[in-house]
mmCIF file of C-alpha atoms in Angstrom:
data_model
loop_
_atom_site.group_PDB
_atom_site.id
_atom_site.type_symbol
_atom_site.label_atom_id
_atom_site.label_comp_id
_atom_site.label_asym_id
_atom_site.label_seq_id
_atom_site.Cartn_x
_atom_site.Cartn_y
_atom_site.Cartn_z
ATOM 1 C CA MET A 232 -6.060 11.763 -22.756
ATOM 2 C CA PHE A 233 -5.725 13.505 -19.376
ATOM 3 C CA LYS A 234 -9.177 12.255 -18.337
ATOM 4 C CA ASN A 235 -8.245 8.663 -19.212
ATOM 5 C CA ALA A 236 -4.961 8.900 -17.315
ATOM 6 C CA PHE A 237 -6.717 10.407 -14.299
ATOM 7 C CA ALA A 238 -9.406 7.697 -14.373
ATOM 8 C CA ASN A 239 -6.748 4.980 -14.539
ATOM 9 C CA LEU A 240 -4.862 6.516 -11.622
ATOM 10 C CA GLN A 241 -8.083 6.519 -9.603
ATOM 11 C CA LYS A 242 -8.533 2.838 -10.450
ATOM 12 C CA VAL A 243 -5.024 2.154 -9.207
ATOM 13 C CA GLY A 244 -5.825 3.973 -5.968
ATOM 14 C CA LYS A 245 -9.028 1.996 -5.459
ATOM 15 C CA SER A 246 -7.318 -1.306 -6.226
ATOM 16 C CA LEU A 247 -4.684 -0.589 -3.558
ATOM 17 C CA MET A 248 -7.384 -0.207 -0.900
ATOM 18 C CA LEU A 249 -8.068 -3.967 -0.854
ATOM 19 C CA PRO A 250 -4.523 -4.989 0.176
ATOM 20 C CA VAL A 251 -4.384 -2.150 2.705
ATOM 21 C CA SER A 252 -7.611 -3.429 4.288
ATOM 22 C CA VAL A 253 -5.830 -6.552 5.591
ATOM 23 C CA LEU A 254 -3.282 -4.515 7.555
ATOM 24 C CA PRO A 255 -5.394 -3.987 10.715
ATOM 25 C CA ILE A 256 -5.875 -7.694 11.491
ATOM 26 C CA ALA A 257 -2.264 -8.461 10.543
ATOM 27 C CA GLY A 258 -1.029 -5.621 12.739
ATOM 28 C CA ILE A 259 -3.135 -6.703 15.717
ATOM 29 C CA LEU A 260 -1.929 -10.306 15.451
ATOM 30 C CA LEU A 261 1.720 -9.323 15.068
ATOM 31 C CA GLY A 262 1.593 -6.614 17.741
ATOM 32 C CA VAL A 263 -0.147 -8.715 20.396
ATOM 33 C CA GLY A 264 1.895 -11.796 19.548
ATOM 34 C CA SER A 265 5.210 -9.934 19.725
ATOM 35 C CA ALA A 266 4.351 -8.229 23.029
ATOM 36 C CA ASN A 267 4.691 -11.520 24.975
ATOM 37 C CA PHE A 268 1.986 -10.676 27.508
ATOM 38 C CA SER A 269 2.296 -12.675 30.722
ATOM 39 C CA TRP A 270 -1.413 -13.575 30.696
ATOM 40 C CA LEU A 271 -1.191 -15.036 27.187
ATOM 41 C CA PRO A 272 0.242 -18.566 26.749
ATOM 42 C CA ALA A 273 3.565 -18.560 24.911
ATOM 43 C CA VAL A 274 2.296 -20.844 22.161
ATOM 44 C CA VAL A 275 -0.653 -18.516 21.486
ATOM 45 C CA SER A 276 1.671 -15.492 21.301
ATOM 46 C CA HIS A 277 3.932 -17.353 18.900
ATOM 47 C CA VAL A 278 1.040 -18.387 16.662
ATOM 48 C CA MET A 279 -0.319 -14.822 16.581
ATOM 49 C CA ALA A 280 3.090 -13.325 15.805
ATOM 50 C CA GLU A 281 3.759 -15.805 13.004
ATOM 51 C CA ALA A 282 0.256 -15.355 11.580
ATOM 52 C CA GLY A 283 0.581 -11.577 11.476
ATOM 53 C CA GLY A 284 4.118 -11.760 10.136
ATOM 54 C CA SER A 285 3.021 -14.046 7.312
ATOM 55 C CA VAL A 286 0.665 -11.352 6.004
ATOM 56 C CA PHE A 287 3.416 -8.730 5.924
ATOM 57 C CA ALA A 288 5.868 -11.225 4.394
ATOM 58 C CA ASN A 289 3.437 -11.913 1.541
ATOM 59 C CA MET A 290 2.416 -8.296 1.021
ATOM 60 C CA PRO A 291 3.797 -8.136 -2.565
ATOM 61 C CA LEU A 292 1.605 -11.086 -3.527
ATOM 62 C CA ILE A 293 -1.402 -9.542 -1.784
ATOM 63 C CA PHE A 294 -0.863 -6.299 -3.700
ATOM 64 C CA ALA A 295 -0.586 -8.252 -6.957
ATOM 65 C CA ILE A 296 -3.983 -9.835 -6.319
ATOM 66 C CA GLY A 297 -5.531 -6.536 -5.232
ATOM 67 C CA VAL A 298 -4.375 -4.645 -8.335
ATOM 68 C CA ALA A 299 -5.546 -7.426 -10.646
ATOM 69 C CA LEU A 300 -8.995 -7.544 -9.045
ATOM 70 C CA GLY A 301 -9.299 -3.761 -9.074
ATOM 71 C CA PHE A 302 -8.895 -3.541 -12.852
ATOM 72 C CA THR A 303 -11.047 -6.570 -13.770
ATOM 73 C CA ASN A 304 -14.255 -6.044 -11.777
ATOM 74 C CA ASN A 305 -13.173 -8.559 -9.122
ATOM 75 C CA ASP A 306 -12.884 -11.525 -11.487
ATOM 76 C CA GLY A 307 -11.137 -14.398 -9.698
ATOM 77 C CA VAL A 308 -9.282 -15.556 -12.808
ATOM 78 C CA SER A 309 -7.260 -12.348 -12.800
ATOM 79 C CA ALA A 310 -6.235 -13.050 -9.192
ATOM 80 C CA LEU A 311 -4.965 -16.502 -10.195
ATOM 81 C CA ALA A 312 -3.122 -14.941 -13.136
ATOM 82 C CA ALA A 313 -1.535 -12.384 -10.794
ATOM 83 C CA VAL A 314 -0.235 -15.132 -8.491
ATOM 84 C CA VAL A 315 1.208 -17.014 -11.476
ATOM 85 C CA ALA A 316 2.758 -13.842 -12.926
ATOM 86 C CA TYR A 317 4.333 -12.791 -9.641
ATOM 87 C CA GLY A 318 5.862 -16.200 -8.926
ATOM 88 C CA ILE A 319 7.290 -16.528 -12.436
ATOM 89 C CA MET A 320 8.614 -12.961 -12.489
ATOM 90 C CA VAL A 321 10.427 -13.357 -9.155
ATOM 91 C CA LYS A 322 12.025 -16.670 -10.127
ATOM 92 C CA THR A 323 13.030 -15.329 -13.536
ATOM 93 C CA MET A 324 14.823 -12.431 -11.878
ATOM 94 C CA ALA A 325 16.500 -14.815 -9.435
ATOM 95 C CA VAL A 326 18.035 -16.701 -12.384
ATOM 96 C CA VAL A 327 18.805 -13.819 -14.758
ATOM 97 C CA ALA A 328 19.987 -11.129 -12.306
ATOM 98 C CA PRO A 329 23.242 -12.951 -11.322
ATOM 99 C CA LEU A 330 24.096 -13.299 -15.022
ATOM 100 C CA VAL A 331 23.416 -9.617 -15.695
ATOM 101 C CA LEU A 332 25.132 -8.201 -12.612
ATOM 102 C CA HIS A 333 28.002 -10.740 -12.576
ATOM 103 C CA LEU A 334 27.490 -11.211 -8.855
ATOM 104 C CA PRO A 335 26.760 -14.305 -6.735
ATOM 105 C CA ALA A 336 23.090 -14.916 -5.997
ATOM 106 C CA GLU A 337 23.812 -14.663 -2.261
ATOM 107 C CA GLU A 338 25.248 -11.154 -2.613
ATOM 108 C CA ILE A 339 22.321 -10.040 -4.766
ATOM 109 C CA ALA A 340 19.897 -11.337 -2.135
ATOM 110 C CA ALA A 341 21.834 -9.685 0.700
ATOM 111 C CA LYS A 342 21.833 -6.313 -1.073
ATOM 112 C CA HIS A 343 18.211 -6.713 -2.283
ATOM 113 C CA LEU A 344 19.298 -5.867 -5.826
ATOM 114 C CA ALA A 345 16.593 -8.071 -7.346
ATOM 115 C CA ASP A 346 13.964 -7.559 -4.645
ATOM 116 C CA THR A 347 11.116 -5.608 -6.207
ATOM 117 C CA GLY A 348 9.017 -5.747 -3.032
ATOM 118 C CA VAL A 349 5.503 -4.360 -3.142
ATOM 119 C CA LEU A 350 6.188 -2.593 -6.441
ATOM 120 C CA GLY A 351 6.883 -5.982 -8.027
ATOM 121 C CA GLY A 352 3.495 -7.161 -6.827
ATOM 122 C CA ILE A 353 1.838 -4.104 -8.349
ATOM 123 C CA ILE A 354 3.629 -4.757 -11.663
ATOM 124 C CA SER A 355 2.499 -8.405 -11.649
ATOM 125 C CA GLY A 356 -1.070 -7.393 -10.872
ATOM 126 C CA ALA A 357 -1.003 -4.889 -13.724
ATOM 127 C CA ILE A 358 0.247 -7.586 -16.118
ATOM 128 C CA ALA A 359 -2.532 -9.958 -15.062
ATOM 129 C CA ALA A 360 -5.195 -7.254 -15.341
ATOM 130 C CA TYR A 361 -4.048 -6.193 -18.803
ATOM 131 C CA MET A 362 -3.918 -9.772 -20.071
ATOM 132 C CA PHE A 363 -7.342 -10.533 -18.640
ATOM 133 C CA ASN A 364 -8.999 -7.518 -20.249
ATOM 134 C CA ARG A 365 -7.268 -8.282 -23.539
ATOM 135 C CA PHE A 366 -7.722 -12.062 -23.803
ATOM 136 C CA TYR A 367 -10.587 -13.276 -21.598
ATOM 137 C CA ARG A 368 -12.777 -13.796 -24.671
ATOM 138 C CA ILE A 369 -10.103 -15.225 -26.951
ATOM 139 C CA LYS A 370 -11.022 -18.118 -29.219
ATOM 140 C CA LEU A 371 -8.488 -20.806 -30.147
ATOM 141 C CA PRO A 372 -8.517 -23.643 -32.686
ATOM 142 C CA GLU A 373 -10.813 -26.500 -31.732
ATOM 143 C CA TYR A 374 -7.988 -28.814 -30.667
ATOM 144 C CA LEU A 375 -6.878 -26.120 -28.178
ATOM 145 C CA GLY A 376 -10.406 -25.212 -27.148
ATOM 146 C CA PHE A 377 -9.811 -26.223 -23.515
ATOM 147 C CA PHE A 378 -7.413 -23.282 -23.138
ATOM 148 C CA ALA A 379 -9.693 -20.701 -24.756
ATOM 149 C CA GLY A 380 -11.324 -17.807 -22.938
ATOM 150 C CA LYS A 381 -10.395 -17.136 -19.328
ATOM 151 C CA ARG A 382 -8.195 -20.242 -19.068
ATOM 152 C CA PHE A 383 -5.792 -18.568 -21.470
ATOM 153 C CA VAL A 384 -5.234 -15.595 -19.158
ATOM 154 C CA PRO A 385 -2.928 -17.253 -16.551
ATOM 155 C CA ILE A 386 -0.900 -18.820 -19.378
ATOM 156 C CA ILE A 387 -0.263 -15.597 -21.269
ATOM 157 C CA SER A 388 0.305 -13.742 -17.984
ATOM 158 C CA GLY A 389 3.020 -16.232 -17.057
ATOM 159 C CA LEU A 390 4.725 -15.825 -20.429
ATOM 160 C CA ALA A 391 4.564 -12.043 -20.118
ATOM 161 C CA ALA A 392 6.012 -12.325 -16.604
ATOM 162 C CA ILE A 393 9.081 -14.144 -17.976
ATOM 163 C CA PHE A 394 9.748 -11.269 -20.354
ATOM 164 C CA THR A 395 9.099 -8.744 -17.564
ATOM 165 C CA GLY A 396 11.467 -10.586 -15.222
ATOM 166 C CA VAL A 397 14.246 -10.490 -17.813
ATOM 167 C CA VAL A 398 13.731 -6.766 -18.438
ATOM 168 C CA LEU A 399 13.612 -5.989 -14.715
ATOM 169 C CA SER A 400 16.869 -7.889 -14.193
ATOM 170 C CA PHE A 401 18.521 -5.155 -16.266
ATOM 171 C CA VAL A 402 16.587 -2.069 -15.161
ATOM 172 C CA TRP A 403 15.624 -2.822 -11.562
ATOM 173 C CA PRO A 404 19.062 -2.809 -9.808
ATOM 174 C CA PRO A 405 19.635 0.958 -10.324
ATOM 175 C CA ILE A 406 15.969 1.669 -9.566
ATOM 176 C CA GLY A 407 16.094 -0.508 -6.457
ATOM 177 C CA THR A 408 19.324 1.156 -5.327
ATOM 178 C CA ALA A 409 17.730 4.590 -5.710
ATOM 179 C CA ILE A 410 14.644 3.458 -3.774
ATOM 180 C CA GLN A 411 16.849 2.076 -0.998
ATOM 181 C CA ALA A 412 18.799 5.333 -0.848
ATOM 182 C CA PHE A 413 15.568 7.331 -0.577
ATOM 183 C CA SER A 414 14.278 4.829 1.980
ATOM 184 C CA GLN A 415 17.344 5.272 4.176
ATOM 185 C CA TRP A 416 17.191 9.059 3.815
ATOM 186 C CA ALA A 417 13.494 9.239 4.675
ATOM 187 C CA ALA A 418 13.552 6.736 7.537
ATOM 188 C CA TYR A 419 16.834 7.573 9.253
ATOM 189 C CA GLN A 420 18.653 10.640 7.883
ATOM 190 C CA ASN A 421 16.010 13.342 7.448
ATOM 191 C CA PRO A 422 12.586 12.002 8.465
ATOM 192 C CA VAL A 423 11.281 15.475 9.374
ATOM 193 C CA VAL A 424 11.492 16.750 5.803
ATOM 194 C CA ALA A 425 10.432 13.437 4.248
ATOM 195 C CA PHE A 426 7.326 12.922 6.344
ATOM 196 C CA GLY A 427 6.418 16.606 6.310
ATOM 197 C CA ILE A 428 6.299 16.443 2.505
ATOM 198 C CA TYR A 429 4.454 13.129 2.718
ATOM 199 C CA GLY A 430 1.760 14.555 4.992
ATOM 200 C CA PHE A 431 1.129 17.633 2.849
ATOM 201 C CA ILE A 432 0.936 15.789 -0.488
ATOM 202 C CA GLU A 433 -1.154 12.959 0.962
ATOM 203 C CA ARG A 434 -3.804 15.418 2.183
ATOM 204 C CA CYS A 435 -3.826 17.198 -1.182
ATOM 205 C CA LEU A 436 -4.486 13.932 -3.037
ATOM 206 C CA VAL A 437 -7.322 12.673 -0.811
ATOM 207 C CA PRO A 438 -10.232 14.422 -2.615
ATOM 208 C CA PHE A 439 -9.099 12.886 -5.900
ATOM 209 C CA GLY A 440 -8.725 9.356 -4.524
ATOM 210 C CA LEU A 441 -5.040 9.238 -5.498
ATOM 211 C CA HIS A 442 -3.542 9.203 -1.998
ATOM 212 C CA HIS A 443 -3.332 5.398 -1.878
ATOM 213 C CA ILE A 444 -0.725 5.473 -4.649
ATOM 214 C CA TRP A 445 1.344 8.004 -2.700
ATOM 215 C CA ASN A 446 0.962 6.035 0.552
ATOM 216 C CA VAL A 447 2.411 2.731 -0.647
ATOM 217 C CA PRO A 448 6.151 3.625 -0.730
ATOM 218 C CA PHE A 449 6.011 5.137 2.758
ATOM 219 C CA GLN A 450 3.849 2.440 4.289
ATOM 220 C CA MET A 451 5.450 -0.584 2.616
ATOM 221 C CA GLN A 452 8.971 0.294 1.401
ATOM 222 C CA ILE A 453 10.721 2.806 3.652
ATOM 223 C CA GLY A 454 13.300 1.425 6.083
ATOM 224 C CA GLU A 455 14.297 -2.112 6.990
ATOM 225 C CA TYR A 456 14.048 -4.116 10.208
ATOM 226 C CA THR A 457 15.051 -7.693 11.049
ATOM 227 C CA ASN A 458 13.411 -9.240 14.111
ATOM 228 C CA ALA A 459 14.824 -11.880 16.438
ATOM 229 C CA ALA A 460 13.472 -14.683 14.245
ATOM 230 C CA GLY A 461 15.342 -13.352 11.206
ATOM 231 C CA GLN A 462 12.256 -12.024 9.409
ATOM 232 C CA VAL A 463 12.887 -8.863 7.379
ATOM 233 C CA PHE A 464 10.240 -6.124 7.334
ATOM 234 C CA HIS A 465 10.082 -3.116 5.005
ATOM 235 C CA GLY A 466 7.841 -0.083 5.327
ATOM 236 C CA ASP A 467 6.852 2.063 8.278
ATOM 237 C CA ILE A 468 3.749 0.035 9.189
ATOM 238 C CA PRO A 469 5.248 -3.500 9.030
ATOM 239 C CA ARG A 470 8.370 -2.339 10.878
ATOM 240 C CA TYR A 471 6.312 -0.686 13.598
ATOM 241 C CA MET A 472 4.135 -3.767 14.047
ATOM 242 C CA ALA A 473 7.237 -5.961 14.201
ATOM 243 C CA GLY A 474 8.643 -3.869 17.068
ATOM 244 C CA ASP A 475 11.151 -1.587 15.322
ATOM 245 C CA PRO A 476 11.770 1.299 17.765
ATOM 246 C CA THR A 477 12.711 3.642 14.898
ATOM 247 C CA ALA A 478 9.401 3.111 13.048
ATOM 248 C CA GLY A 479 6.044 4.771 13.660
ATOM 249 C CA MET A 480 6.723 7.917 11.636
ATOM 250 C CA LEU A 481 3.191 7.861 10.240
ATOM 251 C CA SER A 482 1.617 7.950 13.701
ATOM 252 C CA GLY A 483 1.563 11.754 13.804
ATOM 253 C CA GLY A 484 -1.180 11.803 11.191
ATOM 254 C CA PHE A 485 -3.581 10.225 13.673
ATOM 255 C CA LEU A 486 -3.531 13.398 15.774
ATOM 256 C CA PHE A 487 -5.147 15.196 12.870
ATOM 257 C CA LYS A 488 -7.467 12.328 11.891
ATOM 258 C CA MET A 489 -8.754 11.381 15.347
ATOM 259 C CA TYR A 490 -8.915 14.836 16.943
ATOM 260 C CA GLY A 491 -8.612 17.566 14.311
ATOM 261 C CA LEU A 492 -11.281 16.299 11.928
ATOM 262 C CA PRO A 493 -13.816 15.409 14.665
ATOM 263 C CA ALA A 494 -13.359 18.962 15.966
ATOM 264 C CA ALA A 495 -14.034 20.270 12.456
ATOM 265 C CA ALA A 496 -17.140 18.073 12.353
ATOM 266 C CA ILE A 497 -18.450 19.617 15.566
ATOM 267 C CA ALA A 498 -17.811 23.099 14.144
ATOM 268 C CA ILE A 499 -19.727 22.248 10.951
ATOM 269 C CA TRP A 500 -22.559 20.755 13.012
ATOM 270 C CA HIS A 501 -22.900 23.892 15.147
ATOM 271 C CA SER A 502 -22.878 26.100 12.065
ATOM 272 C CA ALA A 503 -25.625 24.072 10.345
ATOM 273 C CA LYS A 504 -28.925 25.699 9.498
ATOM 274 C CA PRO A 505 -31.299 25.825 12.498
ATOM 275 C CA GLU A 506 -33.806 23.507 10.818
ATOM 276 C CA LYS A 507 -31.181 20.810 10.058
ATOM 277 C CA PRO A 508 -29.087 20.306 13.199
ATOM 278 C CA ARG A 509 -30.290 16.743 13.859
ATOM 279 C CA LYS A 510 -29.631 15.530 10.319
ATOM 280 C CA SER A 511 -26.195 17.186 10.274
ATOM 281 C CA GLY A 512 -25.334 15.815 13.715
ATOM 282 C CA ARG A 513 -26.343 12.275 12.755
ATOM 283 C CA TYR A 514 -24.120 12.384 9.656
ATOM 284 C CA HIS A 515 -21.125 13.693 11.601
ATOM 285 C CA ASP A 516 -21.629 11.140 14.397
ATOM 286 C CA PHE A 517 -21.198 8.321 11.869
ATOM 287 C CA ARG A 518 -18.165 9.995 10.297
ATOM 288 C CA ARG A 519 -16.543 10.532 13.703
ATOM 289 C CA ALA A 520 -17.050 6.847 14.497
ATOM 290 C CA ASP A 521 -15.319 6.018 11.202
ATOM 291 C CA LEU A 522 -12.379 8.203 12.166
ATOM 292 C CA VAL A 523 -11.917 6.801 15.674
ATOM 293 C CA PHE A 524 -12.456 3.094 15.014
ATOM 294 C CA ASP A 525 -10.992 2.483 11.555
ATOM 295 C CA GLY A 526 -9.162 5.663 10.555
ATOM 296 C CA TYR A 527 -11.328 6.250 7.470
ATOM 297 C CA TYR A 528 -11.276 10.005 6.945
ATOM 298 C CA ARG A 529 -11.674 10.587 3.217
ATOM 299 C CA ALA A 530 -15.358 11.526 3.596
ATOM 300 C CA TYR A 531 -14.382 14.453 5.812
ATOM 301 C CA ARG A 532 -11.536 15.541 3.577
ATOM 302 C CA VAL A 533 -13.877 15.638 0.586
ATOM 303 C CA LEU A 534 -16.456 17.513 2.668
ATOM 304 C CA LEU A 535 -13.891 20.132 3.685
ATOM 305 C CA HIS A 536 -12.720 20.363 0.086
ATOM 306 C CA VAL A 537 -16.268 21.059 -1.092
ATOM 307 C CA ARG A 538 -17.093 23.511 1.686
ATOM 308 C CA GLY A 539 -13.860 25.448 1.286
ATOM 309 C CA ALA A 540 -13.763 25.208 -2.476
ATOM 310 C CA ASP A 541 -11.088 27.785 -3.139
ATOM 311 C CA PRO A 542 -7.646 26.194 -3.784
ATOM 312 C CA VAL A 543 -5.766 28.610 -1.525
ATOM 313 C CA HIS A 544 -7.890 27.663 1.481
ATOM 314 C CA TYR A 545 -7.569 23.966 0.786
ATOM 315 C CA SER A 546 -3.789 24.199 0.257
ATOM 316 C CA ARG A 547 -3.455 26.027 3.572
ATOM 317 C CA ASP A 548 -5.609 23.389 5.255
ATOM 318 C CA SER A 549 -3.508 20.584 3.738
ATOM 319 C CA GLY A 550 -0.363 22.267 5.017
ATOM 320 C CA ARG A 551 -1.775 22.475 8.537
ATOM 321 C CA SER A 552 -2.940 18.876 8.266
ATOM 322 C CA GLY A 553 0.580 17.747 7.398
ATOM 323 C CA ILE A 554 2.169 19.372 10.451
ATOM 324 C CA PRO A 555 1.285 16.489 12.849
ATOM 325 C CA ASP A 556 3.342 14.130 10.666
ATOM 326 C CA LEU A 557 6.419 16.094 11.739
ATOM 327 C CA TYR A 558 6.049 15.231 15.432
ATOM 328 C CA PRO A 559 7.154 11.571 15.473
ATOM 329 C CA ALA A 560 9.798 12.325 12.829
ATOM 330 C CA GLY A 561 11.203 15.089 14.997
ATOM 331 C CA ASP A 562 11.492 12.689 17.942
ATOM 332 C CA ALA A 563 13.408 10.113 15.870
#
């Protein structure tokens, strides 16, 4: 049972990597477009800012697609089912939540009581993935044969999303309120403690491939920022890219990733066996390039985990690795 749960958690982590992979281009577009450089025509800046902002605005839908694809071996039908499920779930909550909470729809929207955000996208993707794996080979009576097999998946996913939307209308408001309270605490009240804990746990989870699950709330949910155009951004990364001066709490981790790990790579290279320095150096050159240009550092974390196999050493290393996350939080 534990092995199955662990394997499923790893699948969740891998499926979250696809949505995260679109963040660099979205961030570049939004950052450059919002900077209003004098050498860049105003219309080009506006197009870039809107293009980047559209990715962050649709992040729940992107996560829904990513989760669905991750659990169905990249089958496109599951992606379509995820889009259908997410749209139906959101609209169901928009209708049912005012009846449950006895509040006007405008007040619910203003307080984000029915806004599931990225977590809603993950739920929709999970629904689509489950329905695909369960029903993609279903056979129906001959007169309904057109809807058999994979065509049945978006239909049943939509029906399941209605039920999910109704249930979430009851259970999500207290959950959402708790998430907002934690978000405010982590982003504005005590970021030093919050991001110190984040950094330590994130490093501990890297060798197991579970850190992507832990990253999502901090990257995509914490804090809120409204830009001049009225667009609302949640999460440390979208807020930072949109120009929120209080965001950027995750930037401290790059000190460790871009400088600490390359230094560890050089140390490992110099301690390699005399007959294997070139092979070791070539491997670490590629890994250092990964770190500097795209921030991919899991290969090094796994390497350090294997080389220093005892848990005490690795826990101490994870603690040291989490210290840089305190720096930007301490400046907030």
